Coordinates of C-alpha atoms and ligand atoms in Angstrom, one line a residue:
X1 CA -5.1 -4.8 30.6
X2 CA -3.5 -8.4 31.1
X3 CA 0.2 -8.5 32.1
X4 CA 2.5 -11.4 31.8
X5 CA 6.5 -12.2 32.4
X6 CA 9.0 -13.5 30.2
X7 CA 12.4 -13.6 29.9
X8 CA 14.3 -10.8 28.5
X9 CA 16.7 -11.5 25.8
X10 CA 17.7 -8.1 24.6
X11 CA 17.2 -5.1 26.8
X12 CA 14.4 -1.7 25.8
X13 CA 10.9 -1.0 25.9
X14 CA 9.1 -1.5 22.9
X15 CA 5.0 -0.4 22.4
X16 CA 3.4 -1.8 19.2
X17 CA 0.7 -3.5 17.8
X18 CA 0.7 -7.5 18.0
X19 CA 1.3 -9.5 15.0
X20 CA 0.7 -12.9 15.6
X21 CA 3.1 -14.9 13.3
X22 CA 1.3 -17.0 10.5
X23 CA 3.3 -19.2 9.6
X24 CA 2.3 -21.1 6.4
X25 CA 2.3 -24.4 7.4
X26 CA 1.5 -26.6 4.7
X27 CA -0.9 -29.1 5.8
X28 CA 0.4 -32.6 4.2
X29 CA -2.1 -34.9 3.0
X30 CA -0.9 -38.7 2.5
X31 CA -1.5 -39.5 -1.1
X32 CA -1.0 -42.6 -3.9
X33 CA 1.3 -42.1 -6.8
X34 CA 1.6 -44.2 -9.1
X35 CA 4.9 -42.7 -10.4
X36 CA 7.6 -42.7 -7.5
X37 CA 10.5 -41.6 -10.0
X38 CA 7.9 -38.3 -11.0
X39 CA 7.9 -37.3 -7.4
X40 CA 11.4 -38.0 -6.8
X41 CA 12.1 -35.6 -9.8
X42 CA 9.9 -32.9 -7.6
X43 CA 11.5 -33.6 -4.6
X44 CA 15.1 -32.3 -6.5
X45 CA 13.1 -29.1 -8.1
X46 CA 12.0 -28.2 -5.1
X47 CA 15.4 -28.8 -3.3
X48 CA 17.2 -26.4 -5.5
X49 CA 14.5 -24.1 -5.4
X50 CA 14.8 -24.1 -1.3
X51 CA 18.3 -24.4 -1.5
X52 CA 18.3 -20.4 -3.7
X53 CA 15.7 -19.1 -1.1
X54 CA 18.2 -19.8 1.7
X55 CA 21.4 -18.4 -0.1
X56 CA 18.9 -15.2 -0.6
X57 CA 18.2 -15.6 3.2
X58 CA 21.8 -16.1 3.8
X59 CA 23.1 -12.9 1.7
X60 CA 20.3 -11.3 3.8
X61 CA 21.8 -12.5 7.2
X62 CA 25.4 -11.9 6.0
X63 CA 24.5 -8.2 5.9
X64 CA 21.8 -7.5 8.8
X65 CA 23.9 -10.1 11.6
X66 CA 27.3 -11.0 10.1
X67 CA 29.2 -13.9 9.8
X68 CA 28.7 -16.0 12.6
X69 CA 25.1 -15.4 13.0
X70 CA 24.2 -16.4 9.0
X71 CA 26.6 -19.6 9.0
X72 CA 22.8 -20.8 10.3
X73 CA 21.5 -20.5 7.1
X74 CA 24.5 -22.6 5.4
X75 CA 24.3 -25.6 7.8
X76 CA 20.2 -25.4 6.6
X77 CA 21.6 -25.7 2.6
X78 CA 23.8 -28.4 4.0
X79 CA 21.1 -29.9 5.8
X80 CA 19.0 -30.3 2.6
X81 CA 21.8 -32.2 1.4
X82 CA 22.2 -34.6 4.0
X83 CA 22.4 -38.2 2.8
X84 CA 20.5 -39.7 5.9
X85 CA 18.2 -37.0 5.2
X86 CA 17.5 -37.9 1.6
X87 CA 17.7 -41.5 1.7
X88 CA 14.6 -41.7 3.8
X89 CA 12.4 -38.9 2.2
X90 CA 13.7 -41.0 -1.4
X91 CA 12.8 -44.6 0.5
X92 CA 9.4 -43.4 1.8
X93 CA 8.4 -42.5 -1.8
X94 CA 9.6 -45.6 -3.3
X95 CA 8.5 -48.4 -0.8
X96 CA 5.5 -46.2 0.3
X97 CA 4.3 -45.2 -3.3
X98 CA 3.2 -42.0 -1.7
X99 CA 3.9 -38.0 -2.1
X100 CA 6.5 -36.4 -1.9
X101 CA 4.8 -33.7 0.5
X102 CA 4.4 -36.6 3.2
X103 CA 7.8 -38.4 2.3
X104 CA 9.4 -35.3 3.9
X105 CA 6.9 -34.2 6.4
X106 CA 7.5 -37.8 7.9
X107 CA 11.1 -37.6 7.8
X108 CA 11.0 -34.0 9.2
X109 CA 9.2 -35.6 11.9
X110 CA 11.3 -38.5 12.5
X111 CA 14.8 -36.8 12.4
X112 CA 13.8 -33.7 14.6
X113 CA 12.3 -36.4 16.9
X114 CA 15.7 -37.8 17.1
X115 CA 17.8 -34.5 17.5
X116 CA 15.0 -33.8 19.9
X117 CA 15.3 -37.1 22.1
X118 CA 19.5 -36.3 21.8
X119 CA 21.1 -35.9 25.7
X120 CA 23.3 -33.1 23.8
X121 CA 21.2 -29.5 24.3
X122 CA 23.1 -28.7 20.5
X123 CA 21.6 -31.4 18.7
X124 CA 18.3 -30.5 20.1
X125 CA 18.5 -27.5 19.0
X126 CA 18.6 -29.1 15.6
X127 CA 15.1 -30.0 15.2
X128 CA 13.8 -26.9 14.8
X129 CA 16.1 -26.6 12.2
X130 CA 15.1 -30.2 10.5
X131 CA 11.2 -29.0 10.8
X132 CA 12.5 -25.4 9.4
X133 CA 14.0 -27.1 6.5
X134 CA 11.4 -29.7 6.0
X135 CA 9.1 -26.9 5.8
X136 CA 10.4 -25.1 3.2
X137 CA 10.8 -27.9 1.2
X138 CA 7.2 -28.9 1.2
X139 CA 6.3 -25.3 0.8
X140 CA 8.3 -25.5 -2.7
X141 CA 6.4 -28.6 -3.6
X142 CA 3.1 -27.1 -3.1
X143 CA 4.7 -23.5 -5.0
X144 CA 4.6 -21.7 -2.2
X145 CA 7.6 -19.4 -0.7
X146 CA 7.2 -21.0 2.9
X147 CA 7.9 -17.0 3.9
X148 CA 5.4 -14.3 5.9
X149 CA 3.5 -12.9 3.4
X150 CA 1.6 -9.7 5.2
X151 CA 3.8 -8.0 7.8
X152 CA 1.9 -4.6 8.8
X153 CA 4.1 -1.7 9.9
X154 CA 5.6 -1.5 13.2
X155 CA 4.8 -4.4 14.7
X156 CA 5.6 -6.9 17.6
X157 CA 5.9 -10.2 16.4
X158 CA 4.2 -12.9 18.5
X159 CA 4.9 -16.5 18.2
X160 CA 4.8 -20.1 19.9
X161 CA 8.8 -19.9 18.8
X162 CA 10.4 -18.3 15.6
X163 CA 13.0 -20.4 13.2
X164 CA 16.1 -18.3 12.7
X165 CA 15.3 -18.5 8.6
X166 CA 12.0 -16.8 10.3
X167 CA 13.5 -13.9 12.3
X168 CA 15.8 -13.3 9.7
X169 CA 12.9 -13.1 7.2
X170 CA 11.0 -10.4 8.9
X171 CA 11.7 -6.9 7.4
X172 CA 13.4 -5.7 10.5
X173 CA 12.5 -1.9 9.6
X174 CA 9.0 -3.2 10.2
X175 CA 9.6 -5.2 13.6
X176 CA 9.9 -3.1 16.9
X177 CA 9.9 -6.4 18.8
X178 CA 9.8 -10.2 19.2
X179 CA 8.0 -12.3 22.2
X180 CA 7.6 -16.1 21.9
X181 CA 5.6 -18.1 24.3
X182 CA 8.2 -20.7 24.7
X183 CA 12.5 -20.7 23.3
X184 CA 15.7 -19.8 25.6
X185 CA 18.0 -17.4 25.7
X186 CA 20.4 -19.4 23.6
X187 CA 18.6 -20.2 21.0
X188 CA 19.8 -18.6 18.1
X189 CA 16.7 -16.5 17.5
X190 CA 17.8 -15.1 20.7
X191 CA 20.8 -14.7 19.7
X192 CA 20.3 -13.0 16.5
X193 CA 17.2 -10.6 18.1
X194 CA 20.7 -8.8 19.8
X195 CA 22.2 -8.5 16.7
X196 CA 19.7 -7.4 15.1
X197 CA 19.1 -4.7 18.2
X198 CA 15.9 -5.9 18.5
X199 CA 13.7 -6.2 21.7
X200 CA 12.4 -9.4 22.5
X201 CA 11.2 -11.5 25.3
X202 CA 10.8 -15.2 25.1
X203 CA 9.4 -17.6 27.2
X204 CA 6.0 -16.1 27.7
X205 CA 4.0 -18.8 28.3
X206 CA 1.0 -20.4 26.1
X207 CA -1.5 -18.6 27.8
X208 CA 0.3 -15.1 26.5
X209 CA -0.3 -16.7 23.2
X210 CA -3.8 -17.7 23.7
X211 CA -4.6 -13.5 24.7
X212 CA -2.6 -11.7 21.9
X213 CA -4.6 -11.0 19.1
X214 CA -3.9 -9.0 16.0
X215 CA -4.1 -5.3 16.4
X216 CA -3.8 -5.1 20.1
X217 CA -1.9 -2.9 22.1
X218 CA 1.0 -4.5 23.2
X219 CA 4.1 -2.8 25.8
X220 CA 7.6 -5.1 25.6
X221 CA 9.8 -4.5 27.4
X222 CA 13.4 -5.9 27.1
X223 CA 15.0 -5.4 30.4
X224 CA 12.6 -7.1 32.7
X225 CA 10.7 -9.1 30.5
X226 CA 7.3 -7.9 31.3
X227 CA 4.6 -7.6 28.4
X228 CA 1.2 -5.6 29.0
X229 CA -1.6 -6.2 26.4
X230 CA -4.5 -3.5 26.2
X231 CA -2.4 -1.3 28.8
X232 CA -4.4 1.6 30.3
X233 CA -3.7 5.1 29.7
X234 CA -1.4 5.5 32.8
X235 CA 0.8 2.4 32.3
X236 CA 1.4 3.1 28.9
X237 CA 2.6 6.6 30.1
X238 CA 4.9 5.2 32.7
X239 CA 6.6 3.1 29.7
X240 CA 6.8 6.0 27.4
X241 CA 8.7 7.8 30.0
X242 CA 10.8 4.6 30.7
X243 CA 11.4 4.5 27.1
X244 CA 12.5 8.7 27.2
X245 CA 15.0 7.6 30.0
X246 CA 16.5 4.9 28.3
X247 CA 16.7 7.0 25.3
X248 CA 18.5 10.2 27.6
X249 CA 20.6 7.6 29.4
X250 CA 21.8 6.6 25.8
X251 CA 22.6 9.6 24.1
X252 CA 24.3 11.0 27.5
X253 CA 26.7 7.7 27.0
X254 CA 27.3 8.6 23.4
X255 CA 28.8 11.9 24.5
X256 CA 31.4 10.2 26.3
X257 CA 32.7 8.8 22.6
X258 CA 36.0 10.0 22.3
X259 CA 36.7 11.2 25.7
X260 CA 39.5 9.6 28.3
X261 CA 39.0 7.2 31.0
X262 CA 40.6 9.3 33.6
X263 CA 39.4 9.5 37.0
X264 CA 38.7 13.1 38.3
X265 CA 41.5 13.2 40.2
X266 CA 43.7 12.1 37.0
X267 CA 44.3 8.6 36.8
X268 CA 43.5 6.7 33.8
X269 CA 42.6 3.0 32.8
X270 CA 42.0 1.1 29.4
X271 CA 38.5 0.2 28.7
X272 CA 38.9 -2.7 26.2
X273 CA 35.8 -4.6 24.5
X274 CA 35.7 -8.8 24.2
X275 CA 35.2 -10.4 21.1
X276 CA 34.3 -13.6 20.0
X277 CA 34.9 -13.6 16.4
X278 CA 35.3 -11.1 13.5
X279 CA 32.1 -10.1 13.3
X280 CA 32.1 -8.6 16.7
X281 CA 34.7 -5.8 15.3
X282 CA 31.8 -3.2 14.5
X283 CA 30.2 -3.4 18.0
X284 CA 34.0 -2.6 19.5
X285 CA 34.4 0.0 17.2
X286 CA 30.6 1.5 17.3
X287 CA 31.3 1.8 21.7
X288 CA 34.5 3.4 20.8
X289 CA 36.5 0.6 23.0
X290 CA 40.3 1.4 22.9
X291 CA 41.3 -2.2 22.2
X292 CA 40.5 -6.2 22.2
X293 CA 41.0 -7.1 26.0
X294 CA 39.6 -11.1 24.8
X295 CA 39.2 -12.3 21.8
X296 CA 37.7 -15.9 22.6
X297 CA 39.5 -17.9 19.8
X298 CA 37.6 -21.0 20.3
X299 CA 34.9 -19.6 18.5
X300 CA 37.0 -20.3 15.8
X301 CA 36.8 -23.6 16.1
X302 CA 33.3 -23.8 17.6
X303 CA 32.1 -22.4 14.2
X304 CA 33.7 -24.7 12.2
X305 CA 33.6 -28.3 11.3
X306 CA 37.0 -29.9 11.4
X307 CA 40.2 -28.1 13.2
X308 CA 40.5 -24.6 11.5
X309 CA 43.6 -24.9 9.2
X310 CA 46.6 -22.1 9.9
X311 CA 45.1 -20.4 7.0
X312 CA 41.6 -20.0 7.6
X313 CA 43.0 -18.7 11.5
X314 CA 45.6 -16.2 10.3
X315 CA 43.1 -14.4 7.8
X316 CA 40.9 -14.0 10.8
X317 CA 43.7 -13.0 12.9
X318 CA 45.1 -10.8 10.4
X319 CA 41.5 -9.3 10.1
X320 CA 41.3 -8.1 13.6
X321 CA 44.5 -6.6 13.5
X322 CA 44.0 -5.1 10.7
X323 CA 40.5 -3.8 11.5
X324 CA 42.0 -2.1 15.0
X325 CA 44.2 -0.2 13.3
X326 CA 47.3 -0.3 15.3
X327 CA 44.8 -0.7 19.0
X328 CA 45.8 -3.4 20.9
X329 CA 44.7 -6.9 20.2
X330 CA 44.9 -9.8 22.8
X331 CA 43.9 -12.9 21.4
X332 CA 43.5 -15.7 24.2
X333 CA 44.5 -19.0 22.8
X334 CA 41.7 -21.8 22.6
X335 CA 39.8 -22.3 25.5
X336 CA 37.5 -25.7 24.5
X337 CA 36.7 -28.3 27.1
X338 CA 34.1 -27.4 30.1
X339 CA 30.9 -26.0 28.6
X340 CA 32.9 -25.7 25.1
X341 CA 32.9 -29.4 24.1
X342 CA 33.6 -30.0 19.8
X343 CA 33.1 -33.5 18.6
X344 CA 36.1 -33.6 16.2
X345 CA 38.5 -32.9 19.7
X346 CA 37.2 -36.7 20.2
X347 CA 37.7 -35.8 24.0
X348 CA 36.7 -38.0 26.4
X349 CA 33.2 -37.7 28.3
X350 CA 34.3 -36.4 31.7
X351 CA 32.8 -37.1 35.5
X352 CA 33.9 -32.7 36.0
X353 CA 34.9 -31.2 32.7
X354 CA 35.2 -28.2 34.5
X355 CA 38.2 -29.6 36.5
X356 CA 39.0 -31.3 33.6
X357 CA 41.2 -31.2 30.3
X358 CA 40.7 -28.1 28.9
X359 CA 41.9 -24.9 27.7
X360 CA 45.7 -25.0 27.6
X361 CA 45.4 -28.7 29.2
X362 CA 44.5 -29.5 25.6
X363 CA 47.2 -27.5 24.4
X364 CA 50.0 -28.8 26.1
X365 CA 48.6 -32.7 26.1
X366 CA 48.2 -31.9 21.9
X367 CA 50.9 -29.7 21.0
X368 CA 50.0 -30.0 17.0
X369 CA 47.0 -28.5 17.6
X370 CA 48.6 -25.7 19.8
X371 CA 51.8 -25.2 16.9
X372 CA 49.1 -24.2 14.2
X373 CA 47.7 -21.4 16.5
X374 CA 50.3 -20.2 17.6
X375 CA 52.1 -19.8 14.0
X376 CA 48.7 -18.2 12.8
X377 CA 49.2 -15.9 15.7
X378 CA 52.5 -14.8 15.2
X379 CA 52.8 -14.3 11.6
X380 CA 49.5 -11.8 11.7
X381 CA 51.3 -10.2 14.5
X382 CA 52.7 -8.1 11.7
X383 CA 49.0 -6.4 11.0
X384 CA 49.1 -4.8 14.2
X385 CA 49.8 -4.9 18.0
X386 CA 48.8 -8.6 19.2
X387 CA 49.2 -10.0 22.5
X388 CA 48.8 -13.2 22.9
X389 CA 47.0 -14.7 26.1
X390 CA 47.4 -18.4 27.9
X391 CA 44.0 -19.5 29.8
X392 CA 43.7 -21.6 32.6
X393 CA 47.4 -21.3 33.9
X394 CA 47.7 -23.0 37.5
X395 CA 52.1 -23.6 37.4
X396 CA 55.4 -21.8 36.3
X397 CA 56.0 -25.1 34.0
X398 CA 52.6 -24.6 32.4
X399 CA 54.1 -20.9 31.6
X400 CA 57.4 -21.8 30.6
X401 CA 56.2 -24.5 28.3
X402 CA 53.8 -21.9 26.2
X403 CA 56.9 -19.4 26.0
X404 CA 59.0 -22.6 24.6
X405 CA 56.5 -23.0 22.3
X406 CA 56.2 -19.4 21.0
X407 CA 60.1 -19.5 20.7
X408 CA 60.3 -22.7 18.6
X409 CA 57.2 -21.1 16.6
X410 CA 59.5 -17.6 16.3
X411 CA 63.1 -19.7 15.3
X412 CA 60.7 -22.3 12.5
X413 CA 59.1 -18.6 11.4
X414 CA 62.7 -17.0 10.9
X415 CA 64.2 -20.1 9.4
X416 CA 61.2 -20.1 6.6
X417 CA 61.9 -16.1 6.3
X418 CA 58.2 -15.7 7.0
X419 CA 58.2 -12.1 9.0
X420 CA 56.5 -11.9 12.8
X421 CA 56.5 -8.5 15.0
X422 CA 59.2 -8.3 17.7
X423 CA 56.3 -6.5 20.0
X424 CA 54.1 -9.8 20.7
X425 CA 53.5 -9.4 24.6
X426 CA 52.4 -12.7 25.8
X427 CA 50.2 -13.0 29.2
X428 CA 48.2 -15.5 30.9
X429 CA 44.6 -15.1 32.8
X430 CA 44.7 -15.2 36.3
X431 CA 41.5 -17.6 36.4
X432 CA 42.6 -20.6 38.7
X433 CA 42.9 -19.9 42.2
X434 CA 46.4 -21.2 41.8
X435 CA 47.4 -18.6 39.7
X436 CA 46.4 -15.8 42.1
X437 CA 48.0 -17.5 45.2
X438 CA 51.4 -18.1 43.3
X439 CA 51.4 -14.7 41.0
X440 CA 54.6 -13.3 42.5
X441 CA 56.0 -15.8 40.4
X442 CA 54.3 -15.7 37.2
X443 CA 54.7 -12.3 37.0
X444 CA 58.5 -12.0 36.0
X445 CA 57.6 -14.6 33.1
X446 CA 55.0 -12.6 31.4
X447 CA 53.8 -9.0 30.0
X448 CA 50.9 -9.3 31.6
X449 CA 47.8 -10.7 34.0
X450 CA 44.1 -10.9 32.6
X451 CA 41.1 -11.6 35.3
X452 CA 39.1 -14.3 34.7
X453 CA 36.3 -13.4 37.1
X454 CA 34.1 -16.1 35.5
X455 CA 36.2 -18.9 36.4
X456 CA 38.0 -17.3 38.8
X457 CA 35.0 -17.2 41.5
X458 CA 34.0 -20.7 40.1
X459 CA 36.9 -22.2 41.2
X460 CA 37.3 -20.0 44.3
X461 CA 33.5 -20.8 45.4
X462 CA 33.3 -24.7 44.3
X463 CA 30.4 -23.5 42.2
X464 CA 29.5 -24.5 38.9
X465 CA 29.4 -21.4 36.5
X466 CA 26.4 -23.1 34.7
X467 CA 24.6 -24.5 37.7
X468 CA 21.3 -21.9 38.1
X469 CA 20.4 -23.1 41.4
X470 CA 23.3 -22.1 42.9
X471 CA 22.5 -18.7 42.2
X472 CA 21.9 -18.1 46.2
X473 CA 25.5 -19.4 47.1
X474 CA 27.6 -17.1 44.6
X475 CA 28.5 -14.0 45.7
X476 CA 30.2 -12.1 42.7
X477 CA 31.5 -9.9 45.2
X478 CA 33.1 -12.6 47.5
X479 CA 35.7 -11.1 49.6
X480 CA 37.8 -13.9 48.5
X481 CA 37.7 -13.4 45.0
X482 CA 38.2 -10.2 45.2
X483 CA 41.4 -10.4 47.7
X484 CA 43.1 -12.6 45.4
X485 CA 42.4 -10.2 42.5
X486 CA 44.2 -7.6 44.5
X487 CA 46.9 -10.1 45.4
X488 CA 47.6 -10.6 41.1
X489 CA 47.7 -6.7 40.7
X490 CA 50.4 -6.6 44.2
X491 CA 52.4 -9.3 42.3
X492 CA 51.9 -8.1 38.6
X493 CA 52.9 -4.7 39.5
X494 CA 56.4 -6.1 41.8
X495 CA 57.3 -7.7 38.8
X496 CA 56.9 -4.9 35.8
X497 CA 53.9 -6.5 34.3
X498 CA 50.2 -4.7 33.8
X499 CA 47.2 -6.5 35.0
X500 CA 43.6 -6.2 33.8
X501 CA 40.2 -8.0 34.2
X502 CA 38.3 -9.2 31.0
X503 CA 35.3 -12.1 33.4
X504 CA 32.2 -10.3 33.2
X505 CA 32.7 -8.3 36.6
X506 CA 34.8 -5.5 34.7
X507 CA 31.6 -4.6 33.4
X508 CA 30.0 -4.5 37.4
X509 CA 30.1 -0.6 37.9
X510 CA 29.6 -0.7 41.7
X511 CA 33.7 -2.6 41.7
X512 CA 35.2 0.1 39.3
X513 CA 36.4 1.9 42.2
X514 CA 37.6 -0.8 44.2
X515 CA 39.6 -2.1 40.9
X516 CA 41.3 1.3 40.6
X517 CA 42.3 1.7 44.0
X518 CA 44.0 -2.3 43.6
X519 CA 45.9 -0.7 40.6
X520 CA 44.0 -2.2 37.8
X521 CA 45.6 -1.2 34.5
X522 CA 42.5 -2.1 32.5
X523 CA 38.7 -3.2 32.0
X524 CA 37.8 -5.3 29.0
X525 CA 34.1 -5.5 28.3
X526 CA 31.1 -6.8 26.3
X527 CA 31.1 -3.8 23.8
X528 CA 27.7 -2.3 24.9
X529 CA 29.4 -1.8 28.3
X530 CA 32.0 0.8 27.7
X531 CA 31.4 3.3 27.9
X532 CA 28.9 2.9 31.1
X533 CA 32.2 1.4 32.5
X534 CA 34.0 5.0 31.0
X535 CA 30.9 6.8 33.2
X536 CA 31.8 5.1 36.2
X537 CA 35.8 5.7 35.4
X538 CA 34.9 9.2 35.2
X539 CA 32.6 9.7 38.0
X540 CA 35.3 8.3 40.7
X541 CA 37.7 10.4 42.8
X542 CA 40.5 8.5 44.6
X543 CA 41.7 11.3 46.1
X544 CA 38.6 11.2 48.5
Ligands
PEP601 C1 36.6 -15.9 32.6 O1 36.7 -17.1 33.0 O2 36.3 -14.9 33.4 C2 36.8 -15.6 31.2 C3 36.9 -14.3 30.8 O3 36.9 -16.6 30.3 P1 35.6 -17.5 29.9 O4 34.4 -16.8 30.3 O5 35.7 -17.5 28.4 O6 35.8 -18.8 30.5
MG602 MG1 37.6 -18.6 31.8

């Protein structure tokens, strides 16, 4: 029995037999040709023949991960028609006389050396998806697939790191988990390994590698990211119990579908779900979340390559409404800036972006950019019951501003006979420490508070939300925070507006109580999170 420790990216215990991925790398050999336009004519065949494996692969994606998750597989098409990319595999051929296998293994190996060598941890990420590419192309040349071609049943995958066209190959009936030696959580194999409700560890280290062979034993398990090869008789026991109590824990939550979030002594909250994109609809719906407490609208334009036109927002806006079905929808205007940088914003590099222009700060300082959303917003607020939210408020003005805007949005809407719903509520997230201390008079302005307990204890602690080593400094709990959380509730209450809390502490079941007994009106949560949130709900008594 050898045990090792990863990271765990998606959490349940998974025991299988290893698979170690074979990935059919082509081995290029440098040859003369003596006919550079022949193997220019192969390098297009093969193109187009890669270019219909990955809209297969894409289809694929579209239905296993949604949206968001297969756009992967488009920028890849795109990718294979890159100029830059092109030009060189076309100039190797012709001043080199050689292959085309080596022209484009050398230019897969110069451009993902580039993204690779690129201070931006996004472009970085893109040579994996130049060798991924690259790979398939010279896969084509030699007629091959460039997929896995044996894939026993039930298996745990094993590999140095997996491609996303990789994970998304595997027949996912057929995977119980993933572990890679090396990846992060980020990744978007990661990513889409939670999508696809798959286990997986990464990170496991080379030496993991080196020990799993095929056919082993293997244990994975998703919550601590601890892998056992050959396990003995008793540990394996221990994790088939641990895998009967996840198993109990999960069917006791799905009884709670459909029931209220009342206290036992009577009081009830919303449990809402965040969002950051359509696609996320079917997880709010599947956890039987009573509304959209955040949808994160920058994805929006995260996803996409130039400023998403008024269209292309409304039909998603309209979407989400539509797909609630009458539930409430609060849609948080574009938070970019901080850790959500976009080239075509052509912002400036900041010393802090965190204390810098983002978020509304954008908004305000480009009000073009602000006018489209907001008339996207408002004419889908016929589809259902939006509310539309303001981040990183700090003044009144700030406030009074974004309601002038909504009303010259409303008066250019009516004068263009293009109809809106009267029922908008607009709010703003208490996030800044400014907005807590001065609540009592953002209150009257608005409908309603949000939490932003992310920013919120950044700002209150001077802590860097994406600093690690300051893990030891931040107390999520800091009495601070949580003072002026109860402060926003006082003031929101005074003043006839509701308050809720969408930063990931909503989801923190030891605070439930101490947010009901400050009045909060609702919880909004990652989807997988609500109903243990509805448990906690249920198991508290204020009366005690
Ligand atoms: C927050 O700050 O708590 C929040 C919900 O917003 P985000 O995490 O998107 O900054
Ligand atoms: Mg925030």
């Amino acid at each position: 029995m050898i045990r090792f420790k990863g990271k765990g990216v998606y959490g349940a215990v998974a025991i299988g037999t290893v698979s170690v991925f074979k990935r059919q790398e082509a081995s290029v050999r440098r040859t003369h040709v003596d006919d550079p336009a022949a193997e220019l004519a192969r390098v297009e065949q093969a193109k187009a023949q890669a270019i219909e494996q990955l809209s297969e692969i894409y289809e694929k994606a579209l239905r296993e991960v949604g949206e968001t998750h297969a756009q992967i597989f488009e920028i890849h098409m795109m990718m294979l028609e890159d100029d830059d990319y092109n030009e060189s595999i076309e100039n190797i051929i012709n001043t080199q006389s050689v292959n085309a296998e080596y022209a484009v293994a050398l230019t897969s190996d110069n451009f993902s050396e580039m993204f690779a060598s690129m201070d931006d941890a996004y472009m970085q990420a893109r040579a994996a998806d130049v060798k991924d590419i690259s790979n398939r192309l010279i896969a084509c040349l030699s007629g091959g697939g460039g997929e896995q071609s044996e894939q026993p049943d039930k298996m745990v995958v094993c590999a140095d790191d997996l491609a996303p066209s990789e994970t998304v190959s595997l027949d996912k009936e057929r995977v119980l988990a993933f572990v890679t030696a090396f990846g992060s959580s980020n990744s978007h194999t990661a990513i889409l390994a939670r999508n696809m409700n798959i286990p997986a560890v990464i990170s496991a280290g080379e030496e993991f590698l080196a020990q799993a062979k095929d056919g082993m034993k293997i244990i994975v398990d998703g919550h601590t990211g601890e892998l056992i090869l050959d396990p003995d008789e008793e540990t394996e026991r221990s994790y088939i119990e641990k895998q009967k109590s996840d198993a109990e824990k999960k069917a006791l939550l799905q009884q709670l579908k459909g029931k209220p979030n009342v206290t036992k002594d009577g009081r009830e909250i919303k449990i809402y779900a965040n969002i950051g994109g359509v696609d996320g609809i079917g997880g709010v719906l599947a956890n039987d979340a009573g509304g959209i407490g955040l949808f994160r609208s920058e994805f929006l334009y995260l996803e996409s390559e130039d400023y998403p036109t008024e269209e292309q927002q409304f039909s998603a806006y309209k979407k989400v409404l539509e797909s609630m079905a009458g539930k409430k929808v609060i849609i948080r205007t574009m938070d970019i800036g901080a850790d959500k940088q976009i080239d075509y914003f052509n912002l400036d590099k900041e010393e802090n972006p965190a204390l810098g222009l983002r978020a509304l700060r954008i908004c305000l300082t480009r009000p073009e950019i602000f006018h489209t959303q907001l008339r996207a917003l408002y004419r889908a607020s016929v589809y259902g019951e939006l509310g539309i939210m303001f981040p990183m408020i700090i003044s009144v003005s700030e406030v009074e501003e974004c309601i002038a805007m909504c009303d010259k949005v409303k008066k250019e809407l009516t004068d263009e006979g293009i109809p809106f719903s009267d029922k908008v509520e607009l709010g703003i997230m208490i996030e800044t420490p400014a907005a807590a201390v001065i609540s009592d008079r953002l209150a009257p302005l608005v409908d309603f508070f949000s939490v932003g307990t992310n920013d919120l204890t950044q700002y209150t602690l001077a802590c860097d939300r994406q600093n690690a080593k300051l893990e030891r400094f931040v107390d999520t709990h800091h009495e601070a925070v949580l003072r002026l959380i109860e402060m926003a509730a006082k003031n929101a209450h005074e003043h006839g507006a509701w308050i809720g809390i969408c930063g990931e502490l909503a989801a923190d079941t030891s605070l439930t109580e101490t947010f009901l007994r400050m009045g909060i009106d609702e919880l909004s949560v990652s989807a997988p999170f609500v109903l243990p949130v509805r448990q906690a709900v249920r198991n508290t008594d204020l009366s005690k």
